[in-house]
């Protein structure tokens, strides 16, 4: 099969390709990525010369470019990862989120609709998030039937893209599957997200910026467990269905940061208390969802999926990966990311908002 993967140079997409390209020499993988600040081709070093892998730089929101890729490669399956993915950025500049997440998804769906009518064996796998459901209180978990109630421009744009994907199934019979997943962590995650930011700041002795009181709760899943679940749904899940993916590992942000301090200390021989002393409480994120938790009964019962990695083992692997890949870190931090930080956070130290950045 010819398999198009959008956003394959980002965090989850690159982990997906690193797992699937060597494992499936019978399939050809085409990675379509715009290479935004969040991308890093160094994440794909291990597979870039594989005979069953092709990289194409293109923008999913540009119909002409997407048509060219579809005409050249005629993909049978699409795994749609590409997105603007960081909530804080969506608050500072929502336009790019509408452009990529909403328009880009629509452009891809249209490219499939135009070519796939009457053709069998096609699949559009839409990769989404638990954030479309908004916030939970102290108890309960999101099910596949929970009403959408997004809080941030990021989650609103992902909600819109989910609706388009499902609408194309209902209206045009496009073979769509949707997965909504909880927070991922692991190697190759851009260091603006909580876990890699805290690991690197701890290593570098910089402040560890905790939003609000640090009591917000996220359900963490090791990225490879997410990738395996996506492949399982694509190969064995039912068309037109939605499947939840989650670690069942709920943690308060402050507890995550404490664990990171402990692990970084153990791995580097430093004093954990001196790392914990770097914790800095900063202004809360506007519209900050209090808690996410996923009910994953459906994927477990129907497809027998379960995560392999515990939070403790996965986090230690992640800490080690960042310790051993400083060149990767420097690469993603240079260029566009450095300029963005300068534009959006320069001179704001006095307010403490970006104390640790
Ligand atoms: P990421 O920000 O690390 O990577 C996104 C990738 O998409 C980058 O390589 C970027 O260059 C590419 N991209 C962005 N705009 C593009 C465009 N217009 N055209 C082509 N490529 C473009 O994101 P991620 O964390 O890997 O997330 C991947 C997907 O998984 C997203 O759809 C996200 O909503 C979803 N998701 C993420 C998480 C998480 O915790 N990271 C959890 C659940 C779902
Ligand atoms: P993040 O990694 O941005 O993922 P998301 O917002 O998609 O859940 O943030 C995870 C949690 O950590 C979230 O509750 C916000 C919080 N957070 C901090 O406290 N400090 C930080 O510097 C960042 C980036 C996040």
GROMACS .gro file of C-alpha atoms and ligand atoms in nm:
model
  426
    1UNK     CA    1   0.000   0.000   0.000
    2UNK     CA    2   0.095   0.362  -0.051
    3UNK     CA    3   0.048   0.538   0.282
    4UNK     CA    4   0.049   0.916   0.316
    5UNK     CA    5   0.149   1.044   0.659
    6UNK     CA    6   0.094   1.417   0.716
    7UNK     CA    7   0.305   1.590   0.980
    8UNK     CA    8   0.556   1.306   0.987
    9UNK     CA    9   0.842   1.535   1.087
   10UNK     CA   10   0.666   1.635   1.410
   11UNK     CA   11   0.661   1.459   1.744
   12UNK     CA   12   0.402   1.184   1.705
   13UNK     CA   13   0.430   1.153   1.327
   14UNK     CA   14   0.807   1.091   1.344
   15UNK     CA   15   0.765   0.829   1.617
   16UNK     CA   16   0.496   0.665   1.403
   17UNK     CA   17   0.722   0.656   1.096
   18UNK     CA   18   1.023   0.533   1.296
   19UNK     CA   19   0.813   0.239   1.412
   20UNK     CA   20   0.619   0.159   1.094
   21UNK     CA   21   0.865   0.215   0.807
   22UNK     CA   22   1.108  -0.062   0.916
   23UNK     CA   23   0.827  -0.287   1.034
   24UNK     CA   24   0.630  -0.271   0.708
   25UNK     CA   25   0.866  -0.295   0.409
   26UNK     CA   26   0.561  -0.408   0.207
   27UNK     CA   27   0.413  -0.056   0.235
   28UNK     CA   28   0.549   0.271   0.097
   29UNK     CA   29   0.527   0.568   0.333
   30UNK     CA   30   0.508   0.923   0.197
   31UNK     CA   31   0.568   1.189   0.460
   32UNK     CA   32   0.403   1.522   0.371
   33UNK     CA   33   0.520   1.796   0.605
   34UNK     CA   34   0.544   2.174   0.577
   35UNK     CA   35   0.841   2.176   0.816
   36UNK     CA   36   0.714   2.437   1.058
   37UNK     CA   37   0.910   2.532   1.370
   38UNK     CA   38   0.782   2.209   1.532
   39UNK     CA   39   0.931   1.980   1.269
   40UNK     CA   40   1.276   1.830   1.266
   41UNK     CA   41   1.402   1.608   0.988
   42UNK     CA   42   1.673   1.486   1.228
   43UNK     CA   43   1.390   1.294   1.397
   44UNK     CA   44   1.375   1.078   1.082
   45UNK     CA   45   1.749   1.012   1.041
   46UNK     CA   46   1.707   0.639   1.100
   47UNK     CA   47   1.462   0.592   0.813
   48UNK     CA   48   1.534   0.872   0.566
   49UNK     CA   49   1.721   0.642   0.327
   50UNK     CA   50   1.479   0.350   0.353
   51UNK     CA   51   1.355   0.235   0.012
   52UNK     CA   52   0.992   0.243   0.133
   53UNK     CA   53   1.006   0.605   0.253
   54UNK     CA   54   0.966   0.938   0.068
   55UNK     CA   55   0.963   1.289   0.209
   56UNK     CA   56   0.771   1.575   0.043
   57UNK     CA   57   0.771   1.928   0.178
   58UNK     CA   58   0.422   2.070   0.129
   59UNK     CA   59   0.147   2.263   0.307
   60UNK     CA   60  -0.177   2.073   0.370
   61UNK     CA   61  -0.370   2.400   0.351
   62UNK     CA   62  -0.249   2.458  -0.007
   63UNK     CA   63  -0.483   2.263  -0.235
   64UNK     CA   64  -0.248   2.290  -0.532
   65UNK     CA   65   0.041   2.136  -0.339
   66UNK     CA   66  -0.180   1.865  -0.190
   67UNK     CA   67  -0.318   1.779  -0.535
   68UNK     CA   68   0.036   1.746  -0.667
   69UNK     CA   69   0.125   1.501  -0.391
   70UNK     CA   70  -0.192   1.298  -0.447
   71UNK     CA   71  -0.139   1.294  -0.824
   72UNK     CA   72   0.223   1.185  -0.786
   73UNK     CA   73   0.171   0.918  -0.518
   74UNK     CA   74  -0.198   0.815  -0.530
   75UNK     CA   75  -0.210   0.721  -0.160
   76UNK     CA   76  -0.451   0.448  -0.052
   77UNK     CA   77  -0.431   0.530   0.317
   78UNK     CA   78  -0.384   0.869   0.485
   79UNK     CA   79  -0.272   0.912   0.845
   80UNK     CA   80  -0.342   1.275   0.923
   81UNK     CA   81  -0.115   1.400   1.202
   82UNK     CA   82  -0.020   1.745   1.069
   83UNK     CA   83  -0.143   2.026   1.291
   84UNK     CA   84  -0.051   2.331   1.487
   85UNK     CA   85  -0.048   2.160   1.824
   86UNK     CA   86   0.043   2.392   2.112
   87UNK     CA   87  -0.237   2.549   2.320
   88UNK     CA   88  -0.027   2.847   2.436
   89UNK     CA   89   0.059   2.940   2.078
   90UNK     CA   90  -0.307   2.914   1.981
   91UNK     CA   91  -0.387   3.172   2.248
   92UNK     CA   92  -0.121   3.411   2.116
   93UNK     CA   93  -0.199   3.354   1.747
   94UNK     CA   94  -0.507   3.149   1.655
   95UNK     CA   95  -0.499   3.217   1.278
   96UNK     CA   96  -0.240   2.950   1.198
   97UNK     CA   97  -0.454   2.695   1.385
   98UNK     CA   98  -0.758   2.770   1.172
   99UNK     CA   99  -0.546   2.762   0.858
  100UNK     CA  100  -0.368   2.432   0.920
  101UNK     CA  101  -0.607   2.239   1.144
  102UNK     CA  102  -0.938   2.339   0.985
  103UNK     CA  103  -0.858   2.442   0.625
  104UNK     CA  104  -0.573   2.192   0.596
  105UNK     CA  105  -0.794   1.902   0.707
  106UNK     CA  106  -1.066   2.016   0.469
  107UNK     CA  107  -0.818   2.032   0.179
  108UNK     CA  108  -0.700   1.677   0.252
  109UNK     CA  109  -1.056   1.545   0.278
  110UNK     CA  110  -1.141   1.709  -0.054
  111UNK     CA  111  -0.835   1.555  -0.220
  112UNK     CA  112  -0.952   1.212  -0.099
  113UNK     CA  113  -1.314   1.270  -0.197
  114UNK     CA  114  -1.216   1.374  -0.548
  115UNK     CA  115  -1.014   1.056  -0.605
  116UNK     CA  116  -1.154   0.780  -0.389
  117UNK     CA  117  -1.518   0.749  -0.502
  118UNK     CA  118  -1.582   0.394  -0.614
  119UNK     CA  119  -1.236   0.278  -0.506
  120UNK     CA  120  -1.199   0.018  -0.234
  121UNK     CA  121  -0.931  -0.026   0.032
  122UNK     CA  122  -0.898   0.346   0.111
  123UNK     CA  123  -0.871   0.498   0.457
  124UNK     CA  124  -0.853   0.848   0.605
  125UNK     CA  125  -0.731   0.814   0.963
  126UNK     CA  126  -0.781   1.141   1.147
  127UNK     CA  127  -0.559   1.186   1.453
  128UNK     CA  128  -0.717   1.399   1.723
  129UNK     CA  129  -0.710   1.490   2.089
  130UNK     CA  130  -0.911   1.461   2.410
  131UNK     CA  131  -0.902   1.840   2.436
  132UNK     CA  132  -1.206   1.869   2.204
  133UNK     CA  133  -1.424   1.772   2.503
  134UNK     CA  134  -1.319   2.064   2.722
  135UNK     CA  135  -1.259   2.025   3.093
  136UNK     CA  136  -1.359   1.764   3.351
  137UNK     CA  137  -1.413   1.822   3.722
  138UNK     CA  138  -1.261   1.596   3.986
  139UNK     CA  139  -1.434   1.280   3.861
  140UNK     CA  140  -1.547   1.104   3.543
  141UNK     CA  141  -1.385   1.045   3.204
  142UNK     CA  142  -1.460   1.136   2.842
  143UNK     CA  143  -1.632   0.865   2.638
  144UNK     CA  144  -1.673   0.853   2.261
  145UNK     CA  145  -2.024   0.994   2.318
  146UNK     CA  146  -1.923   1.298   2.526
  147UNK     CA  147  -2.040   1.630   2.380
  148UNK     CA  148  -1.770   1.850   2.228
  149UNK     CA  149  -1.694   2.162   2.435
  150UNK     CA  150  -1.349   2.295   2.338
  151UNK     CA  151  -1.188   2.571   2.545
  152UNK     CA  152  -0.884   2.695   2.349
  153UNK     CA  153  -0.840   2.802   1.987
  154UNK     CA  154  -0.629   2.485   1.946
  155UNK     CA  155  -0.901   2.252   2.071
  156UNK     CA  156  -1.172   2.444   1.882
  157UNK     CA  157  -0.975   2.401   1.560
  158UNK     CA  158  -0.925   2.028   1.627
  159UNK     CA  159  -1.297   1.995   1.709
  160UNK     CA  160  -1.382   2.157   1.374
  161UNK     CA  161  -1.147   1.920   1.192
  162UNK     CA  162  -1.301   1.616   1.368
  163UNK     CA  163  -1.648   1.732   1.262
  164UNK     CA  164  -1.534   1.769   0.900
  165UNK     CA  165  -1.378   1.424   0.900
  166UNK     CA  166  -1.696   1.262   1.035
  167UNK     CA  167  -1.918   1.470   0.806
  168UNK     CA  168  -1.723   1.344   0.503
  169UNK     CA  169  -1.796   0.991   0.615
  170UNK     CA  170  -2.167   1.051   0.670
  171UNK     CA  171  -2.221   1.268   0.363
  172UNK     CA  172  -1.988   1.123   0.102
  173UNK     CA  173  -1.919   0.779   0.245
  174UNK     CA  174  -1.547   0.859   0.274
  175UNK     CA  175  -1.382   0.577   0.474
  176UNK     CA  176  -1.287   0.776   0.783
  177UNK     CA  177  -1.170   0.665   1.127
  178UNK     CA  178  -1.106   0.907   1.412
  179UNK     CA  179  -0.891   0.855   1.720
  180UNK     CA  180  -0.887   1.099   2.011
  181UNK     CA  181  -0.589   1.063   2.240
  182UNK     CA  182  -0.475   1.204   2.572
  183UNK     CA  183  -0.145   1.392   2.630
  184UNK     CA  184   0.156   1.221   2.474
  185UNK     CA  185   0.516   1.230   2.596
  186UNK     CA  186   0.837   1.065   2.480
  187UNK     CA  187   1.137   1.122   2.253
  188UNK     CA  188   1.134   1.395   1.986
  189UNK     CA  189   0.867   1.616   2.144
  190UNK     CA  190   0.921   1.985   2.082
  191UNK     CA  191   1.048   2.144   2.406
  192UNK     CA  192   0.764   2.393   2.446
  193UNK     CA  193   0.536   2.119   2.586
  194UNK     CA  194   0.535   2.051   2.961
  195UNK     CA  195   0.749   1.736   2.986
  196UNK     CA  196   1.042   1.817   2.752
  197UNK     CA  197   1.043   2.181   2.868
  198UNK     CA  198   1.079   2.073   3.231
  199UNK     CA  199   1.345   1.810   3.153
  200UNK     CA  200   1.561   2.058   2.962
  201UNK     CA  201   1.512   2.346   3.205
  202UNK     CA  202   1.604   2.117   3.494
  203UNK     CA  203   1.915   2.000   3.309
  204UNK     CA  204   2.011   2.359   3.238
  205UNK     CA  205   1.930   2.490   3.587
  206UNK     CA  206   1.657   2.722   3.456
  207UNK     CA  207   1.329   2.797   3.637
  208UNK     CA  208   1.051   2.537   3.597
  209UNK     CA  209   0.738   2.742   3.517
  210UNK     CA  210   0.425   2.582   3.666
  211UNK     CA  211   0.097   2.743   3.559
  212UNK     CA  212  -0.139   2.842   3.842
  213UNK     CA  213  -0.111   2.608   4.140
  214UNK     CA  214   0.006   2.308   3.935
  215UNK     CA  215  -0.308   2.115   4.028
  216UNK     CA  216  -0.439   2.067   3.673
  217UNK     CA  217  -0.454   1.701   3.574
  218UNK     CA  218  -0.354   1.537   3.245
  219UNK     CA  219  -0.375   1.170   3.140
  220UNK     CA  220  -0.028   1.083   3.002
  221UNK     CA  221   0.049   0.824   2.735
  222UNK     CA  222   0.389   0.720   2.601
  223UNK     CA  223   0.402   0.819   2.235
  224UNK     CA  224   0.479   0.470   2.100
  225UNK     CA  225   0.170   0.334   2.272
  226UNK     CA  226  -0.031   0.598   2.086
  227UNK     CA  227   0.131   0.501   1.754
  228UNK     CA  228   0.056   0.131   1.808
  229UNK     CA  229  -0.305   0.213   1.891
  230UNK     CA  230  -0.342   0.420   1.572
  231UNK     CA  231  -0.208   0.132   1.362
  232UNK     CA  232  -0.441  -0.111   1.537
  233UNK     CA  233  -0.747   0.107   1.472
  234UNK     CA  234  -0.643   0.158   1.109
  235UNK     CA  235  -0.597  -0.211   1.044
  236UNK     CA  236  -0.871  -0.360   1.266
  237UNK     CA  237  -1.108  -0.084   1.375
  238UNK     CA  238  -1.444  -0.018   1.213
  239UNK     CA  239  -1.484   0.246   0.942
  240UNK     CA  240  -1.685   0.551   1.051
  241UNK     CA  241  -1.603   0.489   1.418
  242UNK     CA  242  -1.421   0.690   1.682
  243UNK     CA  243  -1.183   0.526   1.929
  244UNK     CA  244  -1.041   0.680   2.244
  245UNK     CA  245  -0.675   0.626   2.332
  246UNK     CA  246  -0.531   0.713   2.672
  247UNK     CA  247  -0.281   0.603   2.930
  248UNK     CA  248  -0.514   0.584   3.229
  249UNK     CA  249  -0.228   0.768   3.398
  250UNK     CA  250  -0.370   1.080   3.555
  251UNK     CA  251  -0.115   1.312   3.712
  252UNK     CA  252  -0.123   1.662   3.855
  253UNK     CA  253   0.123   1.887   3.673
  254UNK     CA  254   0.315   1.957   3.991
  255UNK     CA  255   0.360   1.584   4.053
  256UNK     CA  256   0.489   1.540   3.699
  257UNK     CA  257   0.744   1.816   3.756
  258UNK     CA  258   0.854   1.663   4.088
  259UNK     CA  259   0.903   1.324   3.922
  260UNK     CA  260   1.107   1.485   3.644
  261UNK     CA  261   1.330   1.655   3.903
  262UNK     CA  262   1.383   1.319   4.072
  263UNK     CA  263   1.466   1.139   3.746
  264UNK     CA  264   1.697   1.413   3.614
  265UNK     CA  265   1.875   1.410   3.951
  266UNK     CA  266   1.917   1.032   3.941
  267UNK     CA  267   2.038   1.032   3.582
  268UNK     CA  268   2.288   1.316   3.631
  269UNK     CA  269   2.398   1.269   3.991
  270UNK     CA  270   2.254   1.603   4.102
  271UNK     CA  271   2.063   1.684   4.418
  272UNK     CA  272   1.685   1.652   4.353
  273UNK     CA  273   1.607   1.927   4.606
  274UNK     CA  274   1.821   2.175   4.415
  275UNK     CA  275   1.617   2.095   4.102
  276UNK     CA  276   1.284   2.122   4.288
  277UNK     CA  277   1.396   2.463   4.408
  278UNK     CA  278   1.376   2.575   4.044
  279UNK     CA  279   0.994   2.536   4.044
  280UNK     CA  280   0.839   2.877   3.979
  281UNK     CA  281   0.466   2.940   3.993
  282UNK     CA  282   0.365   3.162   3.703
  283UNK     CA  283   0.041   3.319   3.579
  284UNK     CA  284  -0.217   3.060   3.478
  285UNK     CA  285  -0.305   2.988   3.115
  286UNK     CA  286  -0.633   3.163   3.019
  287UNK     CA  287  -0.916   2.910   2.979
  288UNK     CA  288  -0.691   2.641   3.131
  289UNK     CA  289  -0.881   2.308   3.129
  290UNK     CA  290  -0.868   2.161   3.478
  291UNK     CA  291  -0.864   1.790   3.405
  292UNK     CA  292  -0.866   1.543   3.115
  293UNK     CA  293  -0.930   1.168   3.147
  294UNK     CA  294  -1.014   0.917   2.876
  295UNK     CA  295  -1.246   0.618   2.896
  296UNK     CA  296  -1.068   0.365   2.672
  297UNK     CA  297  -1.311   0.074   2.722
  298UNK     CA  298  -1.401   0.064   2.350
  299UNK     CA  299  -1.051   0.017   2.207
  300UNK     CA  300  -0.959  -0.228   2.483
  301UNK     CA  301  -1.272  -0.443   2.439
  302UNK     CA  302  -1.300  -0.431   2.059
  303UNK     CA  303  -0.937  -0.438   1.961
  304UNK     CA  304  -0.758  -0.567   2.269
  305UNK     CA  305  -0.530  -0.262   2.289
  306UNK     CA  306  -0.349  -0.169   2.606
  307UNK     CA  307  -0.052   0.056   2.671
  308UNK     CA  308   0.280  -0.120   2.729
  309UNK     CA  309   0.471   0.157   2.901
  310UNK     CA  310   0.403   0.273   3.256
  311UNK     CA  311   0.447   0.643   3.333
  312UNK     CA  312   0.754   0.568   3.544
  313UNK     CA  313   0.936   0.361   3.279
  314UNK     CA  314   0.827   0.587   2.991
  315UNK     CA  315   0.935   0.902   3.169
  316UNK     CA  316   1.277   0.760   3.255
  317UNK     CA  317   1.328   0.661   2.889
  318UNK     CA  318   1.225   1.012   2.788
  319UNK     CA  319   1.464   1.181   3.030
  320UNK     CA  320   1.748   0.961   2.900
  321UNK     CA  321   1.658   1.040   2.540
  322UNK     CA  322   1.681   1.417   2.600
  323UNK     CA  323   2.009   1.373   2.790
  324UNK     CA  324   2.156   1.182   2.496
  325UNK     CA  325   2.023   1.400   2.212
  326UNK     CA  326   2.143   1.752   2.286
  327UNK     CA  327   2.221   1.818   1.918
  328UNK     CA  328   1.857   1.744   1.830
  329UNK     CA  329   1.748   1.988   2.099
  330UNK     CA  330   1.977   2.265   1.974
  331UNK     CA  331   1.852   2.209   1.621
  332UNK     CA  332   1.484   2.252   1.707
  333UNK     CA  333   1.553   2.544   1.938
  334UNK     CA  334   1.742   2.744   1.679
  335UNK     CA  335   1.586   2.942   1.396
  336UNK     CA  336   1.214   2.995   1.390
  337UNK     CA  337   1.153   2.887   1.750
  338UNK     CA  338   1.413   3.126   1.885
  339UNK     CA  339   1.263   3.412   1.683
  340UNK     CA  340   0.911   3.328   1.800
  341UNK     CA  341   1.018   3.329   2.165
  342UNK     CA  342   1.188   3.662   2.114
  343UNK     CA  343   0.875   3.814   1.950
  344UNK     CA  344   0.625   3.682   2.204
  345UNK     CA  345   0.810   3.667   2.532
  346UNK     CA  346   1.089   3.924   2.516
  347UNK     CA  347   1.078   4.172   2.800
  348UNK     CA  348   0.802   3.991   2.992
  349UNK     CA  349   1.026   3.840   3.258
  350UNK     CA  350   0.922   4.115   3.497
  351UNK     CA  351   0.570   3.966   3.510
  352UNK     CA  352   0.700   3.620   3.574
  353UNK     CA  353   0.494   3.471   3.291
  354UNK     CA  354   0.786   3.328   3.102
  355UNK     CA  355   1.021   3.301   3.391
  356UNK     CA  356   1.143   2.960   3.287
  357UNK     CA  357   1.158   2.989   2.912
  358LIG     P1  358   0.384   1.860   1.643
  358LIG     O1  359   0.353   2.005   1.660
  358LIG     O2  360   0.500   1.801   1.713
  358LIG     O3  361   0.405   1.828   1.486
  358LIG     C1  362   0.319   1.877   1.389
  358LIG     C2  363   0.381   1.850   1.253
  358LIG     O4  364   0.288   1.897   1.153
  358LIG     C3  365   0.512   1.925   1.230
  358LIG     O5  366   0.607   1.840   1.169
  358LIG     C4  367   0.472   2.038   1.136
  358LIG     O6  368   0.577   2.078   1.048
  358LIG     C5  369   0.358   1.975   1.058
  358LIG     N1  370   0.267   2.078   1.004
  358LIG     C6  371   0.215   2.183   1.071
  358LIG     N2  372   0.141   2.257   0.985
  358LIG     C7  373   0.146   2.195   0.865
  358LIG     C8  374   0.088   2.223   0.737
  358LIG     N3  375   0.012   2.331   0.718
  358LIG     N4  376   0.114   2.138   0.635
  358LIG     C9  377   0.192   2.028   0.654
  358LIG     N5  378   0.250   1.998   0.771
  358LIG    C10  379   0.227   2.081   0.876
  358LIG     O7  380   0.248   1.784   1.680
  358LIG     P2  381   0.229   1.643   1.751
  358LIG     O8  382   0.235   1.662   1.897
  358LIG     O9  383   0.314   1.544   1.685
  358LIG    O10  384   0.075   1.612   1.715
  358LIG    C11  385   0.042   1.540   1.598
  358LIG    C12  386  -0.111   1.524   1.594
  358LIG    O11  387  -0.155   1.453   1.709
  358LIG    C13  388  -0.186   1.656   1.593
  358LIG    O12  389  -0.294   1.643   1.504
  358LIG    C14  390  -0.233   1.672   1.736
  358LIG    O13  391  -0.353   1.747   1.742
  358LIG    C15  392  -0.257   1.527   1.774
  358LIG     N6  393  -0.244   1.497   1.918
  358LIG    C16  394  -0.133   1.537   1.987
  358LIG    C17  395  -0.121   1.503   2.121
  358LIG    C18  396   0.002   1.541   2.201
  358LIG    O14  397   0.005   1.523   2.322
  358LIG     N7  398   0.107   1.592   2.137
  358LIG    C19  399  -0.223   1.432   2.185
  358LIG    C20  400  -0.335   1.393   2.111
  358LIG    C21  401  -0.344   1.427   1.978
  359LIG     P1  402   0.106   2.113   2.749
  359LIG     O1  403   0.225   2.025   2.742
  359LIG     O2  404   0.112   2.248   2.682
  359LIG     O3  405  -0.015   2.027   2.689
  359LIG     P2  406  -0.175   2.060   2.687
  359LIG     O4  407  -0.196   2.202   2.717
  359LIG     O5  408  -0.211   2.027   2.546
  359LIG     O6  409  -0.236   1.969   2.788
  359LIG     O7  410   0.067   2.135   2.899
  359LIG     C1  411   0.037   2.027   2.985
  359LIG     C2  412  -0.006   2.085   3.119
  359LIG     O8  413   0.106   2.151   3.179
  359LIG     C3  414  -0.115   2.190   3.107
  359LIG     O9  415  -0.203   2.177   3.219
  359LIG     C4  416  -0.041   2.321   3.114
  359LIG     C5  417   0.078   2.290   3.203
  359LIG     N1  418   0.202   2.363   3.173
  359LIG     C6  419   0.271   2.429   3.277
  359LIG    O10  420   0.228   2.427   3.394
  359LIG     N2  421   0.387   2.493   3.247
  359LIG     C7  422   0.437   2.498   3.119
  359LIG    O11  423   0.543   2.562   3.097
  359LIG     C8  424   0.366   2.430   3.015
  359LIG     C9  425   0.417   2.432   2.874
  359LIG    C10  426   0.249   2.363   3.048
   0.00000   0.00000   0.00000
